Amino acid sequence: MAKRKTCLVIGAGAGIGGTVGKKFAQEGYHAALCRRSDIGGLNGMVEGLKDLGLSASGHLLNAVDEGALETLIDDVEAIAPIDTVVYNLGAQIGNRSLEDTPLKTFELGWRMACFGLFRVAKVLGPLMVKR
């Protein structure tokens, strides 16, 4: 019997990320839902999917923490192979003009959006190619 596939949603908030995760779960995937905060909202989303008979897990994740994305991938791969990744992180830096954006704020957005995605691809890409 083939092992269930996983859709890893990094940035599974109440909007797009959570909705995409639910759709994949409805299609037979395990939905691994990740968000930075709001453990109550995350748990509610996961329990809502499980109540529908769907497979889901919730993971708190701060994508800028060293090793956090890599550890997440290892943990989720232990549940079921990751077939699809939705990288839906909001920069959470606000809508600012160039002159009103501090360098530290820009760097945080870059670490979440660009560098985080690179880290995910670097770890997960070889696993997907091998499969």
mmCIF file with all atom_site columns, C-alpha atoms in Angstrom:
data_model
loop_
_atom_site.group_PDB
_atom_site.id
_atom_site.type_symbol
_atom_site.label_atom_id
_atom_site.label_alt_id
_atom_site.label_comp_id
_atom_site.label_asym_id
_atom_site.label_entity_id
_atom_site.label_seq_id
_atom_site.pdbx_PDB_ins_code
_atom_site.Cartn_x
_atom_site.Cartn_y
_atom_site.Cartn_z
_atom_site.occupancy
_atom_site.B_iso_or_equiv
_atom_site.pdbx_formal_charge
_atom_site.auth_seq_id
_atom_site.auth_comp_id
_atom_site.auth_asym_id
_atom_site.auth_atom_id
_atom_site.pdbx_PDB_model_num
ATOM 1   C CA . MET A 1 1   ? 0.000   0.000  0.000  1.00 0.00 ? 1   MET A CA 1
ATOM 2   C CA . ALA A 1 2   ? 1.374   3.410  -0.933 1.00 0.00 ? 2   ALA A CA 1
ATOM 3   C CA . LYS A 1 3   ? 2.152   5.709  1.934  1.00 0.00 ? 3   LYS A CA 1
ATOM 4   C CA . ARG A 1 4   ? -0.027  8.806  2.207  1.00 0.00 ? 4   ARG A CA 1
ATOM 5   C CA . LYS A 1 5   ? 1.506   11.986 0.829  1.00 0.00 ? 5   LYS A CA 1
ATOM 6   C CA . THR A 1 6   ? 1.826   15.209 2.775  1.00 0.00 ? 6   THR A CA 1
ATOM 7   C CA . CYS A 1 7   ? 1.109   18.773 1.842  1.00 0.00 ? 7   CYS A CA 1
ATOM 8   C CA . LEU A 1 8   ? 3.277   20.998 4.028  1.00 0.00 ? 8   LEU A CA 1
ATOM 9   C CA . VAL A 1 9   ? 1.721   24.443 4.444  1.00 0.00 ? 9   VAL A CA 1
ATOM 10  C CA . ILE A 1 10  ? 4.145   26.952 5.904  1.00 0.00 ? 10  ILE A CA 1
ATOM 11  C CA . GLY A 1 11  ? 2.019   29.935 6.807  1.00 0.00 ? 11  GLY A CA 1
ATOM 12  C CA . ALA A 1 12  ? -1.295  28.193 7.547  1.00 0.00 ? 12  ALA A CA 1
ATOM 13  C CA . GLY A 1 13  ? -3.303  31.064 8.927  1.00 0.00 ? 13  GLY A CA 1
ATOM 14  C CA . ALA A 1 14  ? -7.053  31.458 8.874  1.00 0.00 ? 14  ALA A CA 1
ATOM 15  C CA . GLY A 1 15  ? -7.016  32.650 5.247  1.00 0.00 ? 15  GLY A CA 1
ATOM 16  C CA . ILE A 1 16  ? -5.258  31.271 2.193  1.00 0.00 ? 16  ILE A CA 1
ATOM 17  C CA . GLY A 1 17  ? -2.850  28.885 3.942  1.00 0.00 ? 17  GLY A CA 1
ATOM 18  C CA . GLY A 1 18  ? -5.498  27.189 6.058  1.00 0.00 ? 18  GLY A CA 1
ATOM 19  C CA . THR A 1 19  ? -7.892  26.938 3.129  1.00 0.00 ? 19  THR A CA 1
ATOM 20  C CA . VAL A 1 20  ? -5.250  25.358 0.885  1.00 0.00 ? 20  VAL A CA 1
ATOM 21  C CA . GLY A 1 21  ? -4.316  22.900 3.634  1.00 0.00 ? 21  GLY A CA 1
ATOM 22  C CA . LYS A 1 22  ? -7.958  21.872 4.020  1.00 0.00 ? 22  LYS A CA 1
ATOM 23  C CA . LYS A 1 23  ? -8.318  21.337 0.259  1.00 0.00 ? 23  LYS A CA 1
ATOM 24  C CA . PHE A 1 24  ? -5.281  19.059 0.161  1.00 0.00 ? 24  PHE A CA 1
ATOM 25  C CA . ALA A 1 25  ? -6.571  17.125 3.182  1.00 0.00 ? 25  ALA A CA 1
ATOM 26  C CA . GLN A 1 26  ? -9.900  16.658 1.381  1.00 0.00 ? 26  GLN A CA 1
ATOM 27  C CA . GLU A 1 27  ? -7.943  15.223 -1.558 1.00 0.00 ? 27  GLU A CA 1
ATOM 28  C CA . GLY A 1 28  ? -6.387  12.539 0.672  1.00 0.00 ? 28  GLY A CA 1
ATOM 29  C CA . TYR A 1 29  ? -3.176  14.224 1.747  1.00 0.00 ? 29  TYR A CA 1
ATOM 30  C CA . HIS A 1 30  ? -1.923  14.605 5.275  1.00 0.00 ? 30  HIS A CA 1
ATOM 31  C CA . ALA A 1 31  ? -2.031  18.373 5.867  1.00 0.00 ? 31  ALA A CA 1
ATOM 32  C CA . ALA A 1 32  ? 0.939   19.535 7.936  1.00 0.00 ? 32  ALA A CA 1
ATOM 33  C CA . LEU A 1 33  ? -0.102  23.043 8.949  1.00 0.00 ? 33  LEU A CA 1
ATOM 34  C CA . CYS A 1 34  ? 2.501   25.471 10.273 1.00 0.00 ? 34  CYS A CA 1
ATOM 35  C CA . ARG A 1 35  ? 2.224   28.937 11.703 1.00 0.00 ? 35  ARG A CA 1
ATOM 36  C CA . ARG A 1 36  ? 4.364   31.185 13.859 1.00 0.00 ? 36  ARG A CA 1
ATOM 37  C CA . SER A 1 37  ? 1.876   31.879 16.626 1.00 0.00 ? 37  SER A CA 1
ATOM 38  C CA . ASP A 1 38  ? -1.715  31.364 17.820 1.00 0.00 ? 38  ASP A CA 1
ATOM 39  C CA . ILE A 1 39  ? -1.494  27.786 19.015 1.00 0.00 ? 39  ILE A CA 1
ATOM 40  C CA . GLY A 1 40  ? -5.212  27.891 19.814 1.00 0.00 ? 40  GLY A CA 1
ATOM 41  C CA . GLY A 1 41  ? -6.113  28.802 16.240 1.00 0.00 ? 41  GLY A CA 1
ATOM 42  C CA . LEU A 1 42  ? -3.723  26.198 14.874 1.00 0.00 ? 42  LEU A CA 1
ATOM 43  C CA . ASN A 1 43  ? -5.102  23.469 17.133 1.00 0.00 ? 43  ASN A CA 1
ATOM 44  C CA . GLY A 1 44  ? -8.648  24.459 16.212 1.00 0.00 ? 44  GLY A CA 1
ATOM 45  C CA . MET A 1 45  ? -7.843  24.204 12.517 1.00 0.00 ? 45  MET A CA 1
ATOM 46  C CA . VAL A 1 46  ? -6.239  20.773 12.946 1.00 0.00 ? 46  VAL A CA 1
ATOM 47  C CA . GLU A 1 47  ? -9.076  19.470 15.126 1.00 0.00 ? 47  GLU A CA 1
ATOM 48  C CA . GLY A 1 48  ? -11.622 20.774 12.613 1.00 0.00 ? 48  GLY A CA 1
ATOM 49  C CA . LEU A 1 49  ? -9.964  18.727 9.879  1.00 0.00 ? 49  LEU A CA 1
ATOM 50  C CA . LYS A 1 50  ? -9.730  15.645 12.081 1.00 0.00 ? 50  LYS A CA 1
ATOM 51  C CA . ASP A 1 51  ? -13.428 16.021 12.970 1.00 0.00 ? 51  ASP A CA 1
ATOM 52  C CA . LEU A 1 52  ? -14.113 15.685 9.234  1.00 0.00 ? 52  LEU A CA 1
ATOM 53  C CA . GLY A 1 53  ? -12.131 12.430 9.168  1.00 0.00 ? 53  GLY A CA 1
ATOM 54  C CA . LEU A 1 54  ? -9.143  14.085 7.499  1.00 0.00 ? 54  LEU A CA 1
ATOM 55  C CA . SER A 1 55  ? -5.457  13.737 8.343  1.00 0.00 ? 55  SER A CA 1
ATOM 56  C CA . ALA A 1 56  ? -3.716  16.807 9.754  1.00 0.00 ? 56  ALA A CA 1
ATOM 57  C CA . SER A 1 57  ? -1.048  17.925 12.171 1.00 0.00 ? 57  SER A CA 1
ATOM 58  C CA . GLY A 1 58  ? -0.147  21.341 13.539 1.00 0.00 ? 58  GLY A CA 1
ATOM 59  C CA . HIS A 1 59  ? 3.327   22.749 14.019 1.00 0.00 ? 59  HIS A CA 1
ATOM 60  C CA . LEU A 1 60  ? 4.414   26.060 15.512 1.00 0.00 ? 60  LEU A CA 1
ATOM 61  C CA . LEU A 1 61  ? 7.309   27.443 13.516 1.00 0.00 ? 61  LEU A CA 1
ATOM 62  C CA . ASN A 1 62  ? 9.437   30.545 13.580 1.00 0.00 ? 62  ASN A CA 1
ATOM 63  C CA . ALA A 1 63  ? 10.998  30.305 10.132 1.00 0.00 ? 63  ALA A CA 1
ATOM 64  C CA . VAL A 1 64  ? 13.849  32.673 10.983 1.00 0.00 ? 64  VAL A CA 1
ATOM 65  C CA . ASP A 1 65  ? 15.128  30.485 13.825 1.00 0.00 ? 65  ASP A CA 1
ATOM 66  C CA . GLU A 1 66  ? 18.272  28.581 12.904 1.00 0.00 ? 66  GLU A CA 1
ATOM 67  C CA . GLY A 1 67  ? 17.441  24.969 12.101 1.00 0.00 ? 67  GLY A CA 1
ATOM 68  C CA . ALA A 1 68  ? 13.673  25.382 12.604 1.00 0.00 ? 68  ALA A CA 1
ATOM 69  C CA . LEU A 1 69  ? 12.669  24.708 8.994  1.00 0.00 ? 69  LEU A CA 1
ATOM 70  C CA . GLU A 1 70  ? 15.072  21.816 8.682  1.00 0.00 ? 70  GLU A CA 1
ATOM 71  C CA . THR A 1 71  ? 13.768  20.212 11.896 1.00 0.00 ? 71  THR A CA 1
ATOM 72  C CA . LEU A 1 72  ? 10.188  20.756 10.756 1.00 0.00 ? 72  LEU A CA 1
ATOM 73  C CA . ILE A 1 73  ? 10.854  18.920 7.503  1.00 0.00 ? 73  ILE A CA 1
ATOM 74  C CA . ASP A 1 74  ? 12.401  15.979 9.384  1.00 0.00 ? 74  ASP A CA 1
ATOM 75  C CA . ASP A 1 75  ? 9.425   15.841 11.760 1.00 0.00 ? 75  ASP A CA 1
ATOM 76  C CA . VAL A 1 76  ? 6.831   15.990 8.992  1.00 0.00 ? 76  VAL A CA 1
ATOM 77  C CA . GLU A 1 77  ? 8.675   13.478 6.804  1.00 0.00 ? 77  GLU A CA 1
ATOM 78  C CA . ALA A 1 78  ? 8.402   11.045 9.751  1.00 0.00 ? 78  ALA A CA 1
ATOM 79  C CA . ILE A 1 79  ? 4.593   11.324 9.458  1.00 0.00 ? 79  ILE A CA 1
ATOM 80  C CA . ALA A 1 80  ? 4.378   10.914 5.685  1.00 0.00 ? 80  ALA A CA 1
ATOM 81  C CA . PRO A 1 81  ? 6.530   11.936 2.695  1.00 0.00 ? 81  PRO A CA 1
ATOM 82  C CA . ILE A 1 82  ? 6.182   15.590 1.707  1.00 0.00 ? 82  ILE A CA 1
ATOM 83  C CA . ASP A 1 83  ? 4.841   15.752 -1.826 1.00 0.00 ? 83  ASP A CA 1
ATOM 84  C CA . THR A 1 84  ? 3.758   19.394 -1.940 1.00 0.00 ? 84  THR A CA 1
ATOM 85  C CA . VAL A 1 85  ? 4.904   22.546 -0.166 1.00 0.00 ? 85  VAL A CA 1
ATOM 86  C CA . VAL A 1 86  ? 2.920   25.747 0.049  1.00 0.00 ? 86  VAL A CA 1
ATOM 87  C CA . TYR A 1 87  ? 5.222   28.524 1.237  1.00 0.00 ? 87  TYR A CA 1
ATOM 88  C CA . ASN A 1 88  ? 2.749   31.172 2.315  1.00 0.00 ? 88  ASN A CA 1
ATOM 89  C CA . LEU A 1 89  ? 4.657   33.269 4.815  1.00 0.00 ? 89  LEU A CA 1
ATOM 90  C CA . GLY A 1 90  ? 3.550   36.837 5.229  1.00 0.00 ? 90  GLY A CA 1
ATOM 91  C CA . ALA A 1 91  ? 6.478   39.131 5.798  1.00 0.00 ? 91  ALA A CA 1
ATOM 92  C CA . GLN A 1 92  ? 4.580   40.691 8.714  1.00 0.00 ? 92  GLN A CA 1
ATOM 93  C CA . ILE A 1 93  ? 6.528   43.869 8.195  1.00 0.00 ? 93  ILE A CA 1
ATOM 94  C CA . GLY A 1 94  ? 3.600   46.020 7.164  1.00 0.00 ? 94  GLY A CA 1
ATOM 95  C CA . ASN A 1 95  ? 2.938   48.241 4.209  1.00 0.00 ? 95  ASN A CA 1
ATOM 96  C CA . ARG A 1 96  ? 5.720   50.820 4.443  1.00 0.00 ? 96  ARG A CA 1
ATOM 97  C CA . SER A 1 97  ? 7.381   53.135 2.015  1.00 0.00 ? 97  SER A CA 1
ATOM 98  C CA . LEU A 1 98  ? 11.057  52.606 1.242  1.00 0.00 ? 98  LEU A CA 1
ATOM 99  C CA . GLU A 1 99  ? 12.107  55.529 3.408  1.00 0.00 ? 99  GLU A CA 1
ATOM 100 C CA . ASP A 1 100 ? 9.974   54.253 6.311  1.00 0.00 ? 100 ASP A CA 1
ATOM 101 C CA . THR A 1 101 ? 11.374  50.713 6.244  1.00 0.00 ? 101 THR A CA 1
ATOM 102 C CA . PRO A 1 102 ? 14.247  50.156 8.679  1.00 0.00 ? 102 PRO A CA 1
ATOM 103 C CA . LEU A 1 103 ? 17.031  47.840 7.503  1.00 0.00 ? 103 LEU A CA 1
ATOM 104 C CA . LYS A 1 104 ? 16.284  45.428 10.359 1.00 0.00 ? 104 LYS A CA 1
ATOM 105 C CA . THR A 1 105 ? 12.641  45.172 9.267  1.00 0.00 ? 105 THR A CA 1
ATOM 106 C CA . PHE A 1 106 ? 13.630  44.539 5.654  1.00 0.00 ? 106 PHE A CA 1
ATOM 107 C CA . GLU A 1 107 ? 16.112  41.874 6.731  1.00 0.00 ? 107 GLU A CA 1
ATOM 108 C CA . LEU A 1 108 ? 13.430  40.083 8.776  1.00 0.00 ? 108 LEU A CA 1
ATOM 109 C CA . GLY A 1 109 ? 11.129  40.012 5.746  1.00 0.00 ? 109 GLY A CA 1
ATOM 110 C CA . TRP A 1 110 ? 13.966  38.717 3.571  1.00 0.00 ? 110 TRP A CA 1
ATOM 111 C CA . ARG A 1 111 ? 14.849  36.008 6.125  1.00 0.00 ? 111 ARG A CA 1
ATOM 112 C CA . MET A 1 112 ? 11.247  34.802 6.229  1.00 0.00 ? 112 MET A CA 1
ATOM 113 C CA . ALA A 1 113 ? 10.405  35.043 2.549  1.00 0.00 ? 113 ALA A CA 1
ATOM 114 C CA . CYS A 1 114 ? 13.574  34.468 0.513  1.00 0.00 ? 114 CYS A CA 1
ATOM 115 C CA . PHE A 1 115 ? 16.082  32.798 2.789  1.00 0.00 ? 115 PHE A CA 1
ATOM 116 C CA . GLY A 1 116 ? 13.436  30.582 4.408  1.00 0.00 ? 116 GLY A CA 1
ATOM 117 C CA . LEU A 1 117 ? 12.204  29.316 1.061  1.00 0.00 ? 117 LEU A CA 1
ATOM 118 C CA . PHE A 1 118 ? 15.796  28.631 -0.015 1.00 0.00 ? 118 PHE A CA 1
ATOM 119 C CA . ARG A 1 119 ? 16.348  26.569 3.160  1.00 0.00 ? 119 ARG A CA 1
ATOM 120 C CA . VAL A 1 120 ? 13.177  24.548 2.530  1.00 0.00 ? 120 VAL A CA 1
ATOM 121 C CA . ALA A 1 121 ? 14.185  23.851 -1.083 1.00 0.00 ? 121 ALA A CA 1
ATOM 122 C CA . LYS A 1 122 ? 17.745  22.920 -0.084 1.00 0.00 ? 122 LYS A CA 1
ATOM 123 C CA . VAL A 1 123 ? 16.550  20.232 2.342  1.00 0.00 ? 123 VAL A CA 1
ATOM 124 C CA . LEU A 1 124 ? 13.376  19.048 0.655  1.00 0.00 ? 124 LEU A CA 1
ATOM 125 C CA . GLY A 1 125 ? 14.422  19.226 -3.005 1.00 0.00 ? 125 GLY A CA 1
ATOM 126 C CA . PRO A 1 126 ? 16.862  16.298 -2.843 1.00 0.00 ? 126 PRO A CA 1
ATOM 127 C CA . LEU A 1 127 ? 14.302  14.173 -0.957 1.00 0.00 ? 127 LEU A CA 1
ATOM 128 C CA . MET A 1 128 ? 11.660  14.859 -3.593 1.00 0.00 ? 128 MET A CA 1
ATOM 129 C CA . VAL A 1 129 ? 14.050  14.176 -6.474 1.00 0.00 ? 129 VAL A CA 1
ATOM 130 C CA . LYS A 1 130 ? 15.093  10.886 -4.882 1.00 0.00 ? 130 LYS A CA 1
ATOM 131 C CA . ARG A 1 131 ? 11.443  9.807  -4.536 1.00 0.00 ? 131 ARG A CA 1
#
